CSV table of C-alpha atoms and ligand atoms in Angstrom, one decimal:
chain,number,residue,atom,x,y,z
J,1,UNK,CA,0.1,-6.9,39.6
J,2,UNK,CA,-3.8,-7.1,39.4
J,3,UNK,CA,-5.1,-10.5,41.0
J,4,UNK,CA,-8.3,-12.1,39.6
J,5,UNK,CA,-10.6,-15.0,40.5
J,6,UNK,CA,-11.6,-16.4,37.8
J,7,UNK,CA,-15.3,-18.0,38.9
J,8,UNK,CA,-15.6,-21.2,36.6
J,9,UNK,CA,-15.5,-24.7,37.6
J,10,UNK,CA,-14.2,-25.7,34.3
J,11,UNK,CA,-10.7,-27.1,34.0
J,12,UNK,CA,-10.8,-26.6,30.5
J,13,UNK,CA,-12.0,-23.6,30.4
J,14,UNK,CA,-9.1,-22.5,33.1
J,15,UNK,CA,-6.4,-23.9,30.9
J,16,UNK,CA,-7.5,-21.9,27.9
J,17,UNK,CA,-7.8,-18.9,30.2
J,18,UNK,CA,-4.2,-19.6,31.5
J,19,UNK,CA,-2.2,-20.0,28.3
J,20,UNK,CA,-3.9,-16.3,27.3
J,21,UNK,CA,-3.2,-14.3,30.3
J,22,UNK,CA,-0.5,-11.8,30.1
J,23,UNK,CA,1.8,-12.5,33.4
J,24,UNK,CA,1.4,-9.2,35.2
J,25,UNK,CA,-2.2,-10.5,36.4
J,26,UNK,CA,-2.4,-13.3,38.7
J,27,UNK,CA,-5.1,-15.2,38.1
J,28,UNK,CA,-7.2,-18.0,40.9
J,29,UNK,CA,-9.4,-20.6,39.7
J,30,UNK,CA,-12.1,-21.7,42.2
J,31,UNK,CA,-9.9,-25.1,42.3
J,32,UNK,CA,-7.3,-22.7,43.8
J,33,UNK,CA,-9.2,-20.8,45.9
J,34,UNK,CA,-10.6,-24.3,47.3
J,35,UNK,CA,-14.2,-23.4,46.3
J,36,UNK,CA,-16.1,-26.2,45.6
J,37,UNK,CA,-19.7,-25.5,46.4
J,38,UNK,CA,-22.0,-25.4,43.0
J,39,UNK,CA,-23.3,-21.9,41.6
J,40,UNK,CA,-26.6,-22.3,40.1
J,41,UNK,CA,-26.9,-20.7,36.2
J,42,UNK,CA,-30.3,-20.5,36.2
J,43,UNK,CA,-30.1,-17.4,34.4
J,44,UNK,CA,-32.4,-16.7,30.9
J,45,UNK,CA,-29.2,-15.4,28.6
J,46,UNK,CA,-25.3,-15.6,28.6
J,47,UNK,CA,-25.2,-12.3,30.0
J,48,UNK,CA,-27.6,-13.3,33.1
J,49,UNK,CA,-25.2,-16.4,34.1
J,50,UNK,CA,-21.8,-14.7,33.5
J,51,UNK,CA,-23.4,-12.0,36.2
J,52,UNK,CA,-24.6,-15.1,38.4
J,53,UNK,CA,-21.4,-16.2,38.8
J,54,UNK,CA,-18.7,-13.0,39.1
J,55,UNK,CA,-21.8,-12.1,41.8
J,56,UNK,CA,-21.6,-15.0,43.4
J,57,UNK,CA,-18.2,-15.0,44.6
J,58,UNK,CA,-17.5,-10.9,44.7
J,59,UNK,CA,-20.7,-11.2,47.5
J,60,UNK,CA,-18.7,-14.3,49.4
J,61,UNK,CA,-15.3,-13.1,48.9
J,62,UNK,CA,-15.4,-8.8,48.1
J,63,UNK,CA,-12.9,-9.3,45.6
J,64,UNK,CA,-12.2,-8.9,41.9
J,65,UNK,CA,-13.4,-11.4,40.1
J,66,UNK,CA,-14.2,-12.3,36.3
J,67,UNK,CA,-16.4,-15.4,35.0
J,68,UNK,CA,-17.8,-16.2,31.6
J,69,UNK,CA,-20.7,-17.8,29.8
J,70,UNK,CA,-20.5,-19.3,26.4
J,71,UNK,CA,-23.0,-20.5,23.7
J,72,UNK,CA,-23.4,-21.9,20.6
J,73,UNK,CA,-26.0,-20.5,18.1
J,74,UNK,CA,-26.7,-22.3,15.4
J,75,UNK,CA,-28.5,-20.3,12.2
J,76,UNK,CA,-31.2,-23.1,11.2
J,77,UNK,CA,-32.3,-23.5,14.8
J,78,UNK,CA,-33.0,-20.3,15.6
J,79,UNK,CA,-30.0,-19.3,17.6
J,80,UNK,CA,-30.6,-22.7,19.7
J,81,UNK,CA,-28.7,-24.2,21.8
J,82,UNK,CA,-27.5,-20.4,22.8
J,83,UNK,CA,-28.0,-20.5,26.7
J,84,UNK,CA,-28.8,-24.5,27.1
J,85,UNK,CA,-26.0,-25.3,25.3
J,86,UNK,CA,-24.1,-27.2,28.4
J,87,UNK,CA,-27.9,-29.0,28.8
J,88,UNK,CA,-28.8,-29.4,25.5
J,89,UNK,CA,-29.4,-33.2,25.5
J,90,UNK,CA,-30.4,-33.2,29.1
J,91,UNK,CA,-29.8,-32.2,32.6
J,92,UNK,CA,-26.9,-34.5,33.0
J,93,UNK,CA,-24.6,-32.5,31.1
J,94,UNK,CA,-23.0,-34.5,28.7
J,95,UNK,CA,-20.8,-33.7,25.7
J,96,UNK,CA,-20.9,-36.8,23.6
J,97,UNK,CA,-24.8,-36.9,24.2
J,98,UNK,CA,-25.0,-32.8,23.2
J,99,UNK,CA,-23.1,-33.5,20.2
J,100,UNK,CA,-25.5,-36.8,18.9
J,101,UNK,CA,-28.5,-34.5,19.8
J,102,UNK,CA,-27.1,-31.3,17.8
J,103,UNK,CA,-26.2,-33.5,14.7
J,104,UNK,CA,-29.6,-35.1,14.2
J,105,UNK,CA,-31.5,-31.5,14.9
J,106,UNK,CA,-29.0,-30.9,11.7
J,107,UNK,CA,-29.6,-34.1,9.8
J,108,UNK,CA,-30.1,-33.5,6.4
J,109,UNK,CA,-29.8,-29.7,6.6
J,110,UNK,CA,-27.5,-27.6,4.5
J,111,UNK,CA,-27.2,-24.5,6.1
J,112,UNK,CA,-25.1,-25.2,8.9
J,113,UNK,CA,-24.0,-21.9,9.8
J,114,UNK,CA,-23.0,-20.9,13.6
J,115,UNK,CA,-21.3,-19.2,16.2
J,116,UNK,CA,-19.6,-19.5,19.3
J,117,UNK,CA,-20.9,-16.6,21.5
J,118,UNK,CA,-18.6,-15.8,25.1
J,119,UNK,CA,-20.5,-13.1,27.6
J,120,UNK,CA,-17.2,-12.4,30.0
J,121,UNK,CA,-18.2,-10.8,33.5
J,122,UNK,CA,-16.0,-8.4,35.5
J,123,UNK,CA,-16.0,-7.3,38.7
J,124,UNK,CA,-13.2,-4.7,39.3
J,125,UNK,CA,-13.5,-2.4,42.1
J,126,UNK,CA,-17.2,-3.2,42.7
J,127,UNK,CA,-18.4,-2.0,39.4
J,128,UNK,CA,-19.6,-5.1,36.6
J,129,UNK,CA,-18.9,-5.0,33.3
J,130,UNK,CA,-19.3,-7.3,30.4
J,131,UNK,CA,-17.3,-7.9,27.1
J,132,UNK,CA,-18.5,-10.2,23.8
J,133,UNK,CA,-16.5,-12.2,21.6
J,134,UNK,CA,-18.0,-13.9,18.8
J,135,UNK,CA,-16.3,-16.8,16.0
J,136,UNK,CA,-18.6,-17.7,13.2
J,137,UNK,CA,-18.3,-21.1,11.5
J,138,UNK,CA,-20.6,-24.1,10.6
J,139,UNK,CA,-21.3,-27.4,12.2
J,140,UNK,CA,-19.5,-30.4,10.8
J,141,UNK,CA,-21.1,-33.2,9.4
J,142,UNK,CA,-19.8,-35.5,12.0
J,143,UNK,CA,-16.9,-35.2,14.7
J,144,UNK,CA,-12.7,-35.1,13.9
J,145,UNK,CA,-9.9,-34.4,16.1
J,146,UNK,CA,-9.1,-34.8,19.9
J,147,UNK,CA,-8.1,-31.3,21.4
J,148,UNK,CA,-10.3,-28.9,22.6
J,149,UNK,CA,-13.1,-29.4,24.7
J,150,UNK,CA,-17.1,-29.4,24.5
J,151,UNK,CA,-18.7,-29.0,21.1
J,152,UNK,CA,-14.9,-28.3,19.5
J,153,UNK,CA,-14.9,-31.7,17.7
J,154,UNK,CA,-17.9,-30.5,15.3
J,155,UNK,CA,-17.4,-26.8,14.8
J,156,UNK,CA,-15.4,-25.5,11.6
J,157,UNK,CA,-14.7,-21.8,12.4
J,158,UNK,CA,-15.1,-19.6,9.2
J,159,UNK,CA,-11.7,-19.2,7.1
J,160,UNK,CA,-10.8,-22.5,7.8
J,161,UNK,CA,-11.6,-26.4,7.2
J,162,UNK,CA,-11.2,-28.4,10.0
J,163,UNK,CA,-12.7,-28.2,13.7
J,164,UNK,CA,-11.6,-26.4,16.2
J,165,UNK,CA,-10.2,-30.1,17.9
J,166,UNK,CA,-8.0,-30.4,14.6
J,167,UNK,CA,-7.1,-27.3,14.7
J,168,UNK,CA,-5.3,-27.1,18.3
J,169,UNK,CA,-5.1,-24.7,21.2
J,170,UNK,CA,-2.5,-22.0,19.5
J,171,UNK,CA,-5.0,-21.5,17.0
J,172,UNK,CA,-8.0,-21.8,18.9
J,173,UNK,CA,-7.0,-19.2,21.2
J,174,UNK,CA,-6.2,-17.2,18.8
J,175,UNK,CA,-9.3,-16.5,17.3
J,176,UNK,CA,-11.9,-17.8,19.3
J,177,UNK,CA,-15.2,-16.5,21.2
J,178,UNK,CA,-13.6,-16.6,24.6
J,179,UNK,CA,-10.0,-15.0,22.9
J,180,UNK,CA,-12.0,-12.3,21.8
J,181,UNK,CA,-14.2,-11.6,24.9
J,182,UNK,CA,-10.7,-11.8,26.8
J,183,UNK,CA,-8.5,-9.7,24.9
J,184,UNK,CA,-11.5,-7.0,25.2
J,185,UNK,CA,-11.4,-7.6,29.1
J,186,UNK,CA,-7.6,-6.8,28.8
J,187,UNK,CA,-7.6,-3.9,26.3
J,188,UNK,CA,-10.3,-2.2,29.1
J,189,UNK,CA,-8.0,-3.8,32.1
J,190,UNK,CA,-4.8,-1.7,30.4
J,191,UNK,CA,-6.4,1.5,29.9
J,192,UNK,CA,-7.6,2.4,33.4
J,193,UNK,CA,-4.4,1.1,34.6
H,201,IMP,P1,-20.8,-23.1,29.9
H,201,IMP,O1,-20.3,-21.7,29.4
H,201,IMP,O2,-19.8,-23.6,30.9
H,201,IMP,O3,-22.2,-23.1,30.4
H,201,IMP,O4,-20.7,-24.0,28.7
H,201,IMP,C1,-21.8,-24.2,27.9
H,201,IMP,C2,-21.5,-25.4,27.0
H,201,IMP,O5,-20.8,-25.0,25.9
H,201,IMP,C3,-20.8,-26.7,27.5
H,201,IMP,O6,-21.5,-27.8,27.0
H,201,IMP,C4,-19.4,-26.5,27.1
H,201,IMP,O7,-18.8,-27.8,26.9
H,201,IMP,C5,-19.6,-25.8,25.7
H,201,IMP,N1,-18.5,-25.0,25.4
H,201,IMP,C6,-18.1,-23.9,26.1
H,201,IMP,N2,-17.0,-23.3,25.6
H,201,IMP,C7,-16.7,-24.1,24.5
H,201,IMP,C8,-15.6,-24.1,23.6
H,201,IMP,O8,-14.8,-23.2,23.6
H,201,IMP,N3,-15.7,-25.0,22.7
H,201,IMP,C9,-16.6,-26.0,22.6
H,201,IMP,N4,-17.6,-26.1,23.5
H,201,IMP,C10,-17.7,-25.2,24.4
């Protein structure tokens, strides 16, 4: 039984995380762990604040610990949000606001083309590592559906056409960024074990 922090404090982000974990790792969130103190992602890429935060708590705690970083990258716009995209409309955070801001950068633009990039962290035995998942898709022209979390209501991943808030969680984490970055953290979990 391999235990894990898992160093976010997003509930949503935990949930997801949950309902894909195989059950012979046990896995803490900072909620469980009772850590409530903020870690600063000042870092320049995905990679930098998925290392900011698995550092973070392995320094405090000396345990084994994973952590992620996710961003969307749209085509047109250069890659942009990419590592701002929690800030995007602002410092105070907000999802309604990010998703007004992104759709009138995208007002009038056909090529709507993005992706959903996840950087996960590991620290396992006080060696990092990192693993990437990637979904393509394109930005709706407005928002639909109510599951999901984030940017969800407005991004249509390729192959299918609804968002990933119509879509649901089964499918969602079955194909998405941080499924993919997770079931790479597993496979290389599995094969040292
Ligand atoms: P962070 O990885 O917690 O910094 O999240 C960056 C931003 O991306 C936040 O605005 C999140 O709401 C958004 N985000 C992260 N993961 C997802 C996702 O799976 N779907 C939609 N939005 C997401």
């Amino acid at each position: 039984m391999t235990e894990l922090i898992f160093a976010t404090h997003s509930d949503h982000k935990v949930k997801e995380i949950m309902a894909m974990m195989p059950q012979q790792f046990t896995v803490k969130s900072l909620k469980d762990i009772a850590w409530i103190e903020e870690i600063i992602e000042d870092g320049k890429t995905l990679e930098d604040n998925a290392l900011i935060k698995v550092r973070t708590i392995h320094q405090r705690l000396g345990k084994n610990c994973f952590a992620e970083d996710t961003g969307l990258e749209v085509n047109v716009l250069g890659g942009e949000p990419g590592v701002h995209t929690a800030r995007y409309a602002g410092e105070h955070r907000d999802t309604e606001d990010n998703i007004i801001f992104l759709l009138n950068k995208l007002e009038n633009k056909t090529d709507r083309r993005a992706q959903f990039r996840t950087v996960m962290s590991l620290i396992l035995d006080q060696k990092e590592f990192l693993f990437e998942g990637i979904v393509r898709g394109h930005i709706a022209e407005k928002k639909s559906g109510e599951s999901g979390f984030g940017y969800d209501p407005i991004f249509i991943p390729e192959g299918y056409d609804q968002s990933f808030a119509q879509l649901g969680s089964e499918i969602k984490n079955r194909i998405s960024h941080r499924a993919q970055a997770l079931q790479k953290m597993l496979a290389f979990l599995n094969s040292i074990d």
